[in-house]
mmCIF file of C-alpha atoms in Angstrom:
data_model
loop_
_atom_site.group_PDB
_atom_site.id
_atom_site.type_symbol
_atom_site.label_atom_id
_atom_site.label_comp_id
_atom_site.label_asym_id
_atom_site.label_seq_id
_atom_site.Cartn_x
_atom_site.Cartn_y
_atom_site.Cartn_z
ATOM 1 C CA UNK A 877 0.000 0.000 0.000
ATOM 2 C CA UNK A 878 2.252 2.508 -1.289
ATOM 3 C CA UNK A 879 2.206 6.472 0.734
ATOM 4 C CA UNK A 880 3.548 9.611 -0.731
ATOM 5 C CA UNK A 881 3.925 12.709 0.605
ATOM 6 C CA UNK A 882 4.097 15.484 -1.782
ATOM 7 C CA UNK A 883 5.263 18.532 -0.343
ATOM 8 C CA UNK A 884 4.237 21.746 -2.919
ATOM 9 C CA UNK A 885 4.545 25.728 -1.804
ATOM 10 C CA UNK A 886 1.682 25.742 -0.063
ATOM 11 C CA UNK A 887 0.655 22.731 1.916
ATOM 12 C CA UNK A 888 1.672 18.967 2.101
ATOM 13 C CA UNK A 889 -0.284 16.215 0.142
ATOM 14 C CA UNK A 890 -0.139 12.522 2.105
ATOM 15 C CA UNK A 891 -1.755 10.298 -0.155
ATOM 16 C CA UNK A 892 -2.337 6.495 0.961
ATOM 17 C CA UNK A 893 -3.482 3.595 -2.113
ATOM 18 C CA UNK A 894 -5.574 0.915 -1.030
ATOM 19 C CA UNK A 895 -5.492 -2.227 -3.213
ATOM 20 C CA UNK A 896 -9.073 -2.241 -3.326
ATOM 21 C CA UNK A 897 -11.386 0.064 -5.718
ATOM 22 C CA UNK A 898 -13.563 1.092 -2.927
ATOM 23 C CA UNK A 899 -12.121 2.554 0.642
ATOM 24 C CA UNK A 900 -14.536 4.080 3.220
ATOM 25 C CA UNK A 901 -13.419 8.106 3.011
ATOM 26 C CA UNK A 902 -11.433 7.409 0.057
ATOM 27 C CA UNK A 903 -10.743 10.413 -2.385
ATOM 28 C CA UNK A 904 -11.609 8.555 -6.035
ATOM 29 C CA UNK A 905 -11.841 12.281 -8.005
ATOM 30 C CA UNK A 906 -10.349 11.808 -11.041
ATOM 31 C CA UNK A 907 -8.905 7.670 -10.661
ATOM 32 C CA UNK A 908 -10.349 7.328 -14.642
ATOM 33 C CA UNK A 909 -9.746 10.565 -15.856
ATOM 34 C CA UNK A 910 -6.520 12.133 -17.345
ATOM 35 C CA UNK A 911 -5.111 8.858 -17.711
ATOM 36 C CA UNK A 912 -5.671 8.535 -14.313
ATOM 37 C CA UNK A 913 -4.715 4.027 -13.329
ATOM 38 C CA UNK A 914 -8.734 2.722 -13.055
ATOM 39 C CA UNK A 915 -9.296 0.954 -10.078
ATOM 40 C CA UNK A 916 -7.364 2.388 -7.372
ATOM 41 C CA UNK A 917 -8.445 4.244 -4.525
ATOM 42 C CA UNK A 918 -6.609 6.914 -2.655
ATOM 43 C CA UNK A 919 -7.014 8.499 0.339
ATOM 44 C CA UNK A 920 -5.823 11.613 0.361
ATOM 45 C CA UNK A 921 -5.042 14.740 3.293
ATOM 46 C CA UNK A 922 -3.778 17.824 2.998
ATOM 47 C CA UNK A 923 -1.810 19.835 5.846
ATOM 48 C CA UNK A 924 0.684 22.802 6.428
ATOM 49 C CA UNK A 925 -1.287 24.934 3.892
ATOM 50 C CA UNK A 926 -0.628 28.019 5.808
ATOM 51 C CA UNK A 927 3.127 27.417 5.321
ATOM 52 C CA UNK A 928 5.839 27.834 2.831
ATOM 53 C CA UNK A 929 6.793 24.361 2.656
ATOM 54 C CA UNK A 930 10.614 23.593 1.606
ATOM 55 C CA UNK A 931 11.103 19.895 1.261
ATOM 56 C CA UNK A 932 9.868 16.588 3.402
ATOM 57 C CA UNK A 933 11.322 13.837 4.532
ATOM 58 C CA UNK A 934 10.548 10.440 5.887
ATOM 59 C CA UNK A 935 12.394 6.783 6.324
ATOM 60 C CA UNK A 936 10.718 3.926 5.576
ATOM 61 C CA UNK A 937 11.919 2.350 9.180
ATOM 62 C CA UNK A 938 9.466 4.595 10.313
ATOM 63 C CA UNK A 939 6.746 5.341 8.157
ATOM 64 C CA UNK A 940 4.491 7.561 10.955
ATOM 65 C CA UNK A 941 7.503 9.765 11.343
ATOM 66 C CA UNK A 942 7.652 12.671 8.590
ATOM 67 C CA UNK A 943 9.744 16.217 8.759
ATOM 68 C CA UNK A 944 8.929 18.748 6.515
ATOM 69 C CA UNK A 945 10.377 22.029 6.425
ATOM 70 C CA UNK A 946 9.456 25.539 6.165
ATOM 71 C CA UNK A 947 10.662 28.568 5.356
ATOM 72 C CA UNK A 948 8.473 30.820 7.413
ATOM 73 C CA UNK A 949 7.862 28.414 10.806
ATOM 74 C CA UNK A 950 11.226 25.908 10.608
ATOM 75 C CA UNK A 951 11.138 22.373 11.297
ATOM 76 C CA UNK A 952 7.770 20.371 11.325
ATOM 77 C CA UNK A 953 7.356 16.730 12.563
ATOM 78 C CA UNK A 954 4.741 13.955 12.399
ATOM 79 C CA UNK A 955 4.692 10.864 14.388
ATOM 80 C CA UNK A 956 0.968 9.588 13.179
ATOM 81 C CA UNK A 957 1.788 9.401 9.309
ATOM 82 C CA UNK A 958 1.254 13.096 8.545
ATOM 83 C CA UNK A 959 -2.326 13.450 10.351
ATOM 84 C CA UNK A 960 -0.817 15.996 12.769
ATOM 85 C CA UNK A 961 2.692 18.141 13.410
ATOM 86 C CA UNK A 962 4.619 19.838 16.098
ATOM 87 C CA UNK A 963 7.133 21.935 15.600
ATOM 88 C CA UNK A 964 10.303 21.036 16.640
ATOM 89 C CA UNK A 965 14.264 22.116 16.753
ATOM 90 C CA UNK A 966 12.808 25.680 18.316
ATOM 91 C CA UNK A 967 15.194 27.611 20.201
ATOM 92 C CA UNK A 968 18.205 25.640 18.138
ATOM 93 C CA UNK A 969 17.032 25.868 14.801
ATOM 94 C CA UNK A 970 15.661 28.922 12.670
ATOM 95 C CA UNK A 971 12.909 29.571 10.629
ATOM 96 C CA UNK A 972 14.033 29.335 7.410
ATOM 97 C CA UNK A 973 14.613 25.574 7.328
ATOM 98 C CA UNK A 974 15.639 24.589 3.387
ATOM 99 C CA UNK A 975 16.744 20.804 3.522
ATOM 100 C CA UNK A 976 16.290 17.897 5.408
ATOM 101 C CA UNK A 977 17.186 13.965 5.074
ATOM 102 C CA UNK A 978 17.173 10.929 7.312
ATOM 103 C CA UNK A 979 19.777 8.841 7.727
ATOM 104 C CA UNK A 980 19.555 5.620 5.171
ATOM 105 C CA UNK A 981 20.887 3.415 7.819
ATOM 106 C CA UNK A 982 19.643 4.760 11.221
ATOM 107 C CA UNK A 983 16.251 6.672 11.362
ATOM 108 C CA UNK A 984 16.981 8.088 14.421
ATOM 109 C CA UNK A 985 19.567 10.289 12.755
ATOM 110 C CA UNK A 986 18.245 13.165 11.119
ATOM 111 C CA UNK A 987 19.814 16.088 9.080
ATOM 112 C CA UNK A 988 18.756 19.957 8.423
ATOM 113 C CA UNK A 989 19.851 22.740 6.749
ATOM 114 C CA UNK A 990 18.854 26.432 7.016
ATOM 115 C CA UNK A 991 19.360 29.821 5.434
ATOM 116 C CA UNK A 992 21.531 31.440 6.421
ATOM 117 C CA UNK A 993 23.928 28.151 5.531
ATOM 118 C CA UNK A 994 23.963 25.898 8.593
ATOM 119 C CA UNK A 995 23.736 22.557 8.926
ATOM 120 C CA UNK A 996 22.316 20.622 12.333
ATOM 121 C CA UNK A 997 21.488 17.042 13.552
ATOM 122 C CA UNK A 998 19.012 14.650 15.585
ATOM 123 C CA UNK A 999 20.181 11.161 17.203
ATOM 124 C CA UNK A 1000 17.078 11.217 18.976
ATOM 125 C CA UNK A 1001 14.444 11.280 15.762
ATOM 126 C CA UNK A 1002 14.235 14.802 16.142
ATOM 127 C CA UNK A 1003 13.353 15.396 19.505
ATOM 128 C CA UNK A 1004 16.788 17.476 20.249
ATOM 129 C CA UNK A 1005 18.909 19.490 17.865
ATOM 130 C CA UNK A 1006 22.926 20.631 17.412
ATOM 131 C CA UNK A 1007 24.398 22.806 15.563
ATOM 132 C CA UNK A 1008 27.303 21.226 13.332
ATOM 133 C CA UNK A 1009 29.261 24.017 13.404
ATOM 134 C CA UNK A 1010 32.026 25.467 10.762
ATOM 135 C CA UNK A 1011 30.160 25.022 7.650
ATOM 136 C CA UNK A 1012 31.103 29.055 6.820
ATOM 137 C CA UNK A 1013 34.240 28.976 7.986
ATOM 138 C CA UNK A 1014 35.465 27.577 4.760
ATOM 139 C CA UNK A 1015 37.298 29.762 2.644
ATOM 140 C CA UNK A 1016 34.905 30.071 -0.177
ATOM 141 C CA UNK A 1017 31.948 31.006 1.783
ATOM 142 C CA UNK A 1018 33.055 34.412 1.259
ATOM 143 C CA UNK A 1019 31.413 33.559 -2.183
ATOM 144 C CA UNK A 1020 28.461 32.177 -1.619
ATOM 145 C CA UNK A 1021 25.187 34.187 -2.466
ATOM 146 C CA UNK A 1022 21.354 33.205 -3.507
ATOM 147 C CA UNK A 1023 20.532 35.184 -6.365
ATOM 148 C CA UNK A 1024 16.721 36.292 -6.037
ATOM 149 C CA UNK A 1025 18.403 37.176 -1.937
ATOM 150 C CA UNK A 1026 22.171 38.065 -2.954
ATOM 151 C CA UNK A 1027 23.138 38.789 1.041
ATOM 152 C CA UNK A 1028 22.169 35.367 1.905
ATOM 153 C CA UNK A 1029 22.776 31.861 1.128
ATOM 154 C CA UNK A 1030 21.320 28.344 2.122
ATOM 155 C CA UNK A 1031 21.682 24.486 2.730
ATOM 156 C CA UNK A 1032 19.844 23.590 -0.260
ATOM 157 C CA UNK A 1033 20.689 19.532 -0.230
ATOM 158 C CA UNK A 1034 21.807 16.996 2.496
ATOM 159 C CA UNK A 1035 22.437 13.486 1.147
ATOM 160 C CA UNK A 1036 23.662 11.030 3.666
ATOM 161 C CA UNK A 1037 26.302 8.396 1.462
ATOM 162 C CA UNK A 1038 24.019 5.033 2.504
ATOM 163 C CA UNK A 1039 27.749 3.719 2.646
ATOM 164 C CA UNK A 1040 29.139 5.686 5.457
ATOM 165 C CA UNK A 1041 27.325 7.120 7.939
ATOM 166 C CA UNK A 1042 29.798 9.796 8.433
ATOM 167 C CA UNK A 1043 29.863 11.127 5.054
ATOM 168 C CA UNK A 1044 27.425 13.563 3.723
ATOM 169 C CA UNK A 1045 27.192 15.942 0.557
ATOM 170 C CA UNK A 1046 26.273 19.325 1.573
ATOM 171 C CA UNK A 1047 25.011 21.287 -1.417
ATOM 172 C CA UNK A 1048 24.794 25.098 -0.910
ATOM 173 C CA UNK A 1049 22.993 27.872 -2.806
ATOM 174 C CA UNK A 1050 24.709 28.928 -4.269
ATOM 175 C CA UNK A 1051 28.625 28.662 -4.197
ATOM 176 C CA UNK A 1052 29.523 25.284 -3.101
ATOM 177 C CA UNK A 1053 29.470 21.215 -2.838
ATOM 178 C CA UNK A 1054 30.690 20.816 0.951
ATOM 179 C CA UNK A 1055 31.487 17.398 2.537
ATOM 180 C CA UNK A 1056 32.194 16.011 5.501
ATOM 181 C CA UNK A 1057 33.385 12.541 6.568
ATOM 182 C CA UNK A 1058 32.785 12.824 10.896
ATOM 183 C CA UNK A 1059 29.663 13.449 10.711
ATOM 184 C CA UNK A 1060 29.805 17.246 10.477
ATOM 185 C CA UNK A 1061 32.729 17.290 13.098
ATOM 186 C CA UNK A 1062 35.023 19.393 10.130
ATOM 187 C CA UNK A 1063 33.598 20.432 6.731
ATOM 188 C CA UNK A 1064 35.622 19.608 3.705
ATOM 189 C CA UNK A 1065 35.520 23.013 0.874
ATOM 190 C CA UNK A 1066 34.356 22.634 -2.688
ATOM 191 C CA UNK A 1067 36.489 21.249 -5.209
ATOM 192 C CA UNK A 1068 37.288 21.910 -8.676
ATOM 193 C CA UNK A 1069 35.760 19.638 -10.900
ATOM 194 C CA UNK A 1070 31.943 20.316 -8.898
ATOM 195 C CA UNK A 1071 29.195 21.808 -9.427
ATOM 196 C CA UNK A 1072 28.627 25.264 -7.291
ATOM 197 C CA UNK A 1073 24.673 25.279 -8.055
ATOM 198 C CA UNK A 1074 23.522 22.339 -7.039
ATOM 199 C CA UNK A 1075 19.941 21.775 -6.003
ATOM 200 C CA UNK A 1076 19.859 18.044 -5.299
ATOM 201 C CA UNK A 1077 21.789 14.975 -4.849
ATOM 202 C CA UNK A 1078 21.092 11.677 -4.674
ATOM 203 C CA UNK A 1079 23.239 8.089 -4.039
ATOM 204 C CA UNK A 1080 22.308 4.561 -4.671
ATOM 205 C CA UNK A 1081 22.888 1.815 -1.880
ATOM 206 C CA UNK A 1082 24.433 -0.855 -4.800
ATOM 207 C CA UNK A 1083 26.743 1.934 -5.611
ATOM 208 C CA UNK A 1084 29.451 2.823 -3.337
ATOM 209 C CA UNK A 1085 31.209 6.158 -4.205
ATOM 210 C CA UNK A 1086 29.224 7.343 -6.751
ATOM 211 C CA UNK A 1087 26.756 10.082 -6.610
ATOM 212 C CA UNK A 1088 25.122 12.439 -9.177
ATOM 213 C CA UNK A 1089 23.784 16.067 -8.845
ATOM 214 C CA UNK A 1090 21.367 18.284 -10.585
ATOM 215 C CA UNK A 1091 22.283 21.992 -10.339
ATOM 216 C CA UNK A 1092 21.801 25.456 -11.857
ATOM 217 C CA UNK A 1093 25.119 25.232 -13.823
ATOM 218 C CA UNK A 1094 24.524 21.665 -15.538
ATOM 219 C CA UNK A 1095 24.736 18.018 -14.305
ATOM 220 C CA UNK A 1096 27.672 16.109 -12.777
ATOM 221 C CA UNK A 1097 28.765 12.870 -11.293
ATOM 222 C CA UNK A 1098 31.134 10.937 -9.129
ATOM 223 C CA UNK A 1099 32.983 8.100 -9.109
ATOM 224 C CA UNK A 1100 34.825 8.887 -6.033
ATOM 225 C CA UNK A 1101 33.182 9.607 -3.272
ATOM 226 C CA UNK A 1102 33.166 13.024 -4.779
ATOM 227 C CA UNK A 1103 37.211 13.454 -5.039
ATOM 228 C CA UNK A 1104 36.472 14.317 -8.800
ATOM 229 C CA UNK A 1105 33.190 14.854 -10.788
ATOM 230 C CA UNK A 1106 32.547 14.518 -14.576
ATOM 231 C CA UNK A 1107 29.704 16.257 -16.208
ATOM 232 C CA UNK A 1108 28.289 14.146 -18.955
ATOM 233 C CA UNK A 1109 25.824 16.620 -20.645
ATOM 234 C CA UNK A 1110 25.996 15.274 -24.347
ATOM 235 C CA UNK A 1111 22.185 15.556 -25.354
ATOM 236 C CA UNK A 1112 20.671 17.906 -22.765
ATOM 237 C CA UNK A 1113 19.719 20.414 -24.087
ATOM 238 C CA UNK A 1114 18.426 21.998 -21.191
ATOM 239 C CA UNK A 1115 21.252 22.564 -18.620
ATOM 240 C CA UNK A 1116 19.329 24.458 -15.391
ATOM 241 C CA UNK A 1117 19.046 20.567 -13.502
ATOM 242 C CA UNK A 1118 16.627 20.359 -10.136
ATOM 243 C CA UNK A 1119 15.647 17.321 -9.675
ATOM 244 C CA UNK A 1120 17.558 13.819 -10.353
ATOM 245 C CA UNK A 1121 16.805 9.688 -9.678
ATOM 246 C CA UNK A 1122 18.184 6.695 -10.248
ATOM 247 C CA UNK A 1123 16.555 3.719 -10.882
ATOM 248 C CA UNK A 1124 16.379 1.582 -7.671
ATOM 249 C CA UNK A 1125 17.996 -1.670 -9.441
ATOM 250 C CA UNK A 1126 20.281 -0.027 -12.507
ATOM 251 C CA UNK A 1127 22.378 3.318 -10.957
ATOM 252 C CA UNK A 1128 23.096 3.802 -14.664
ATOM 253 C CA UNK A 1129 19.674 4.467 -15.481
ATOM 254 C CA UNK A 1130 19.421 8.217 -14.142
ATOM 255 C CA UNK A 1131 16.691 10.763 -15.023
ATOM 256 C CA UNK A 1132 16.532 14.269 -14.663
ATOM 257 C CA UNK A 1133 14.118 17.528 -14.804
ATOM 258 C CA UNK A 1134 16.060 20.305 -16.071
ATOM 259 C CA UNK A 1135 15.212 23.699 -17.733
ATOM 260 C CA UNK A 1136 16.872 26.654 -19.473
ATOM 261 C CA UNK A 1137 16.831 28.743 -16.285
ATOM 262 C CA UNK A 1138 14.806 29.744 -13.374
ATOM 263 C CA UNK A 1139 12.075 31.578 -14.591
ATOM 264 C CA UNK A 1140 11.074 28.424 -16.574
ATOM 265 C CA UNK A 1141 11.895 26.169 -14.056
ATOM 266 C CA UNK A 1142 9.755 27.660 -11.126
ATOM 267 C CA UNK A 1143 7.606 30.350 -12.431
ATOM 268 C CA UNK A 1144 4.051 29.261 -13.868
ATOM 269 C CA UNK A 1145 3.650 31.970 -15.975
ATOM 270 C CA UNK A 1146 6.818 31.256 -17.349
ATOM 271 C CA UNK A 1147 7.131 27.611 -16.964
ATOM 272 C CA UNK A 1148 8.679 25.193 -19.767
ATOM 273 C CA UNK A 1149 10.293 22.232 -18.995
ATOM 274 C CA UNK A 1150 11.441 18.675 -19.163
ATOM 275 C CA UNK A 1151 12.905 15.296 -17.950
ATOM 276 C CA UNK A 1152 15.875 13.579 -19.267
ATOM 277 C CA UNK A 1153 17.103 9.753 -18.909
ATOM 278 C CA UNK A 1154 20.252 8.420 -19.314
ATOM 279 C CA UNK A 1155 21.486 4.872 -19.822
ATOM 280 C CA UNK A 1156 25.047 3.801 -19.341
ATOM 281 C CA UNK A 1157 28.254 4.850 -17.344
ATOM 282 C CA UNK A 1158 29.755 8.002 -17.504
ATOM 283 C CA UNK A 1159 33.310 7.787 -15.537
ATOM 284 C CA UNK A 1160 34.936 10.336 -18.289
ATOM 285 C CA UNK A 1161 34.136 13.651 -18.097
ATOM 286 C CA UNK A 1162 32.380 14.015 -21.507
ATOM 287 C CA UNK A 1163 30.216 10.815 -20.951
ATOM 288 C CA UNK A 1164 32.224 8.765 -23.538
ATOM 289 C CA UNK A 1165 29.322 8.437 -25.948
ATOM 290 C CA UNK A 1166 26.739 7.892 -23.488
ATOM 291 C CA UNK A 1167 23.588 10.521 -24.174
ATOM 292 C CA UNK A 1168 20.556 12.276 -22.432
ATOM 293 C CA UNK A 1169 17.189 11.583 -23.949
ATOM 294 C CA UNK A 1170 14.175 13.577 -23.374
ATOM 295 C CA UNK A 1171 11.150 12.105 -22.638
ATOM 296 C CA UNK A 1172 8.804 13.776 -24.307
ATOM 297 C CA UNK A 1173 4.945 12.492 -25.029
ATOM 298 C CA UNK A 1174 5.518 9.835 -22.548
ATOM 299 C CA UNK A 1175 2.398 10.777 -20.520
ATOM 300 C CA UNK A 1176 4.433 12.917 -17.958
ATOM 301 C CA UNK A 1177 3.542 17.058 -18.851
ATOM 302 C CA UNK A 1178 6.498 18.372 -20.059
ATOM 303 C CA UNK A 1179 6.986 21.970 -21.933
ATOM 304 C CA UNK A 1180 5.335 25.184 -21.795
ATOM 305 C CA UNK A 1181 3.084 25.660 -18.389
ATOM 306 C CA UNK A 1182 4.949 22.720 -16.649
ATOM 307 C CA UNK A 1183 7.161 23.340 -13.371
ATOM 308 C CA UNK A 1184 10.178 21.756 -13.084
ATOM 309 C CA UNK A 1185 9.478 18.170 -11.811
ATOM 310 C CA UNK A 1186 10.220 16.563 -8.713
ATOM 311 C CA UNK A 1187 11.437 12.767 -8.958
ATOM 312 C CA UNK A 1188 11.491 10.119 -6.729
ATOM 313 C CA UNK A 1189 13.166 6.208 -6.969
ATOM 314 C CA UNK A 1190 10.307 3.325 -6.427
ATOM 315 C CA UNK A 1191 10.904 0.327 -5.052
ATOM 316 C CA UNK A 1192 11.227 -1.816 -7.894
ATOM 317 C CA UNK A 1193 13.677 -2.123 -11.079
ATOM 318 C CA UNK A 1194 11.975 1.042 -13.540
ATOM 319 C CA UNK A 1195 10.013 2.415 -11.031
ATOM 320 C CA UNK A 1196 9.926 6.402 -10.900
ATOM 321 C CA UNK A 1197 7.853 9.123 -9.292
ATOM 322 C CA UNK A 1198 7.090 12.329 -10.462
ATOM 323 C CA UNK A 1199 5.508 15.824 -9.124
ATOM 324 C CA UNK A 1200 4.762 18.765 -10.778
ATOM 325 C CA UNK A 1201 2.058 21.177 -10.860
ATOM 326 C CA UNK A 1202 0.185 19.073 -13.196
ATOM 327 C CA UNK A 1203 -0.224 16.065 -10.535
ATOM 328 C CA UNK A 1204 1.342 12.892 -9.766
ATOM 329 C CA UNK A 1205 2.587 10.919 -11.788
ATOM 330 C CA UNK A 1206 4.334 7.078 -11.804
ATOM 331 C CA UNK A 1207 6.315 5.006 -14.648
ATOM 332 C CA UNK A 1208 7.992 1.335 -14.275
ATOM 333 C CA UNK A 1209 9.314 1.027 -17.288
ATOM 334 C CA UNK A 1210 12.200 3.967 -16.504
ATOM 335 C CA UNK A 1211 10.166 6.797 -18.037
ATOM 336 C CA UNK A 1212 9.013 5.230 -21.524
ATOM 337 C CA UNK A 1213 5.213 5.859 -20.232
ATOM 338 C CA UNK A 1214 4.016 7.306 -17.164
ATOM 339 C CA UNK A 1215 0.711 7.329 -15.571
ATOM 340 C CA UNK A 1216 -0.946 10.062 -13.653
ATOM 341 C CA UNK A 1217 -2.043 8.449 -10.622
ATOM 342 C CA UNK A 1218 -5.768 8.587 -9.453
ATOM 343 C CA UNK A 1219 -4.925 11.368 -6.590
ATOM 344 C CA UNK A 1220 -7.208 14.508 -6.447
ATOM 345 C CA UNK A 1221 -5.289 17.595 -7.203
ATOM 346 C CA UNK A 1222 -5.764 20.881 -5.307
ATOM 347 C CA UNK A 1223 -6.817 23.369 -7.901
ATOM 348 C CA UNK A 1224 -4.205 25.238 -6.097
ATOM 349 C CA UNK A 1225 -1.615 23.496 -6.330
ATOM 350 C CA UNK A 1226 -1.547 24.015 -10.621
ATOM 351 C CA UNK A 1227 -0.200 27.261 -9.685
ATOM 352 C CA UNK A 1228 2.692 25.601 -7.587
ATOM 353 C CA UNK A 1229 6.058 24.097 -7.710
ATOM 354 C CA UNK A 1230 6.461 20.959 -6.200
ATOM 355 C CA UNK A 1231 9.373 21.560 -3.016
ATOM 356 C CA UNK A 1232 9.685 17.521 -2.237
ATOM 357 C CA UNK A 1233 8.984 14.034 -2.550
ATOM 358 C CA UNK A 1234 8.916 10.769 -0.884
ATOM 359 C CA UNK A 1235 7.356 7.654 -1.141
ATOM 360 C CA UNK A 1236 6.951 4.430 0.640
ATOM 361 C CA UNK A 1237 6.749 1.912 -1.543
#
């Protein structure tokens, strides 16, 4: 019975499947409609709408337990599935709370990261909060600045390496691609060969050292445990990268939403853009032949009036997750055809990017 949590600008969609076509308070609107899967019933809740949601977060250790973050309120968390939140990390943690992950390995151990750029942790499932201090003590913090707020910057990616519990990639908006390898004890400063944009990470727990990134100044991935990064980009067309996947059984099957630049990544009005897949190793820095492929007419919206998507890993060999303003959407065959899953959509939210995703499979 799978559960996502969808976190948009302006409120947090849970959505729960039942294997059955009928569910007492189920939410059917629009299961056979829009290519909608017939048969399925979802029941669906909304919460946090008066907040500027950031990202969520949940482990699938412990399913009732979800974080989101805000940027006007901090650090939300639910221990009944996403029926109710408390605040938490008050008095330690700020308002403006832009990143968040759990542990891979221990769910107890929790990660966020604010604007200004700080970075703290939970070993208690997010009951108590430090500060993991030194992040802008690097020499080229100096450098870092958010565009649309140019006397500020922020955490705006946390990815825990599910080989190493002391390792993390620390993405920063924008300026840098920190690391650590204690845990946050000392902070490791960009180098070279990585991206300075970058708006998510991800890892793959059959792949140690590697890791890939989608950020504002292209695409890139690591062989190394981030030592170097390559930037295979033969094919995309579209080089402003936000959100990246790979699939759960193949970690060279990768896709990507990307755009040409902000205003038609984020902005509604404005919006055009699309996802990307790629098949094969890249460990050179051009991609040695290996090429993106957009994925267009698929049955995922892509182009003019769609937000940059948020994507999500399934559980199974194929399986994807989308989110964009246009709805939900899922594919197991690696993003030849997707389906928009039977979830009602807020009217609201078509006006919306999508800020997170997770799903328990």
């Amino acid at each position: 019975m799978p559960t996502i949590h969808a976190a948009m600008r302006n409120g947090l969609l849970v959505a729960v499947r039942d294997d059955v076509a009928e569910h007492d308070g189920a939410t059917t609107d629009g299961v056979v409609s829009d290519g909608a899967v017939p048969g399925d019933a979802w029941r669906t809740t909304r919460r946090l709408a008066e907040h500027d949601l950031e990202c969520v977060a949940v482990h699938p250790a412990s399913p009732d337990r979800v974080f989101v973050s805000t940027f006007d309120a901090g650090l939300h968390r639910s221990e009944d599935g996403g029926e109710s939140f408390e605040r938490v990390g008050q008095g330690t943690i700020g308002e403006h709370v832009m990143s968040l992950a759990v542990d891979p390995e221990s769910p107890e151990t929790v990660w966020a990261g604010t604007e200004p750029s700080a970075v703290y942790r939970s070993t208690d499932g997010g009951v108590s909060w430090e500060h993991r201090e030194g992040l802008t003590d690097l020499p080229s913090s100096s450098e870092w600045s958010f565009p649309p707020r140019p006397d500020t910057h922020h955490v705006r990616w946390i990815e825990p390496d599910p080989h190493d519990s002391g390792h993390l990639y620390v993405g920063i908006e924008a300026g840098a691609l920190i690391e650590t390898h204690d845990a946050g004890e000392t902070w490791e400063d960009r180098v070279e060969t990585a991206r300075v944009d970058n708006h998510s990470l991800t890892t793959h727990p059959d792949a140690p050292e590697r890791a890939w990134s989608a950020a504002g100044d292209g695409y890139a991935e690591t062989h190394d445990a981030g030592e170097t990064w390559v930037h295979p980009q033969e094919g995309l067309d579209h080089r402003y990268c936000w959100s990246v996947a790979v699939d759960p059984a193949d970690p060279d099957t990768v896709l990507l939403s990307s755009a040409s630049g902000p205003r038609s990544a984020h902005n509604t009005d404005t919006a055009e853009s699309y996802v990307y897949r790629k098949r094969g190793d890249s460990p050179t820095a051009t991609g040695g032949g290996v090429s993106w492929e957009r994925l267009d007419d698929r049955g995922l919206p892509t182009g003019e009036g769609v937000v940059r998507a948020v994507l999500a890993p399934g559980a199974a060999a194929g399986e994807f997750y989308a989110v964009n303003n246009r709805g939900l959407f899922f594919t197991t065959d690696a993003g030849d055809s997707w389906t928009r899953l039977g979830v009602e959509w807020p009217a609201a939210f078509e006006s919306q990017t999508p800020r997170g995703l997770a799903v328990l499979a």
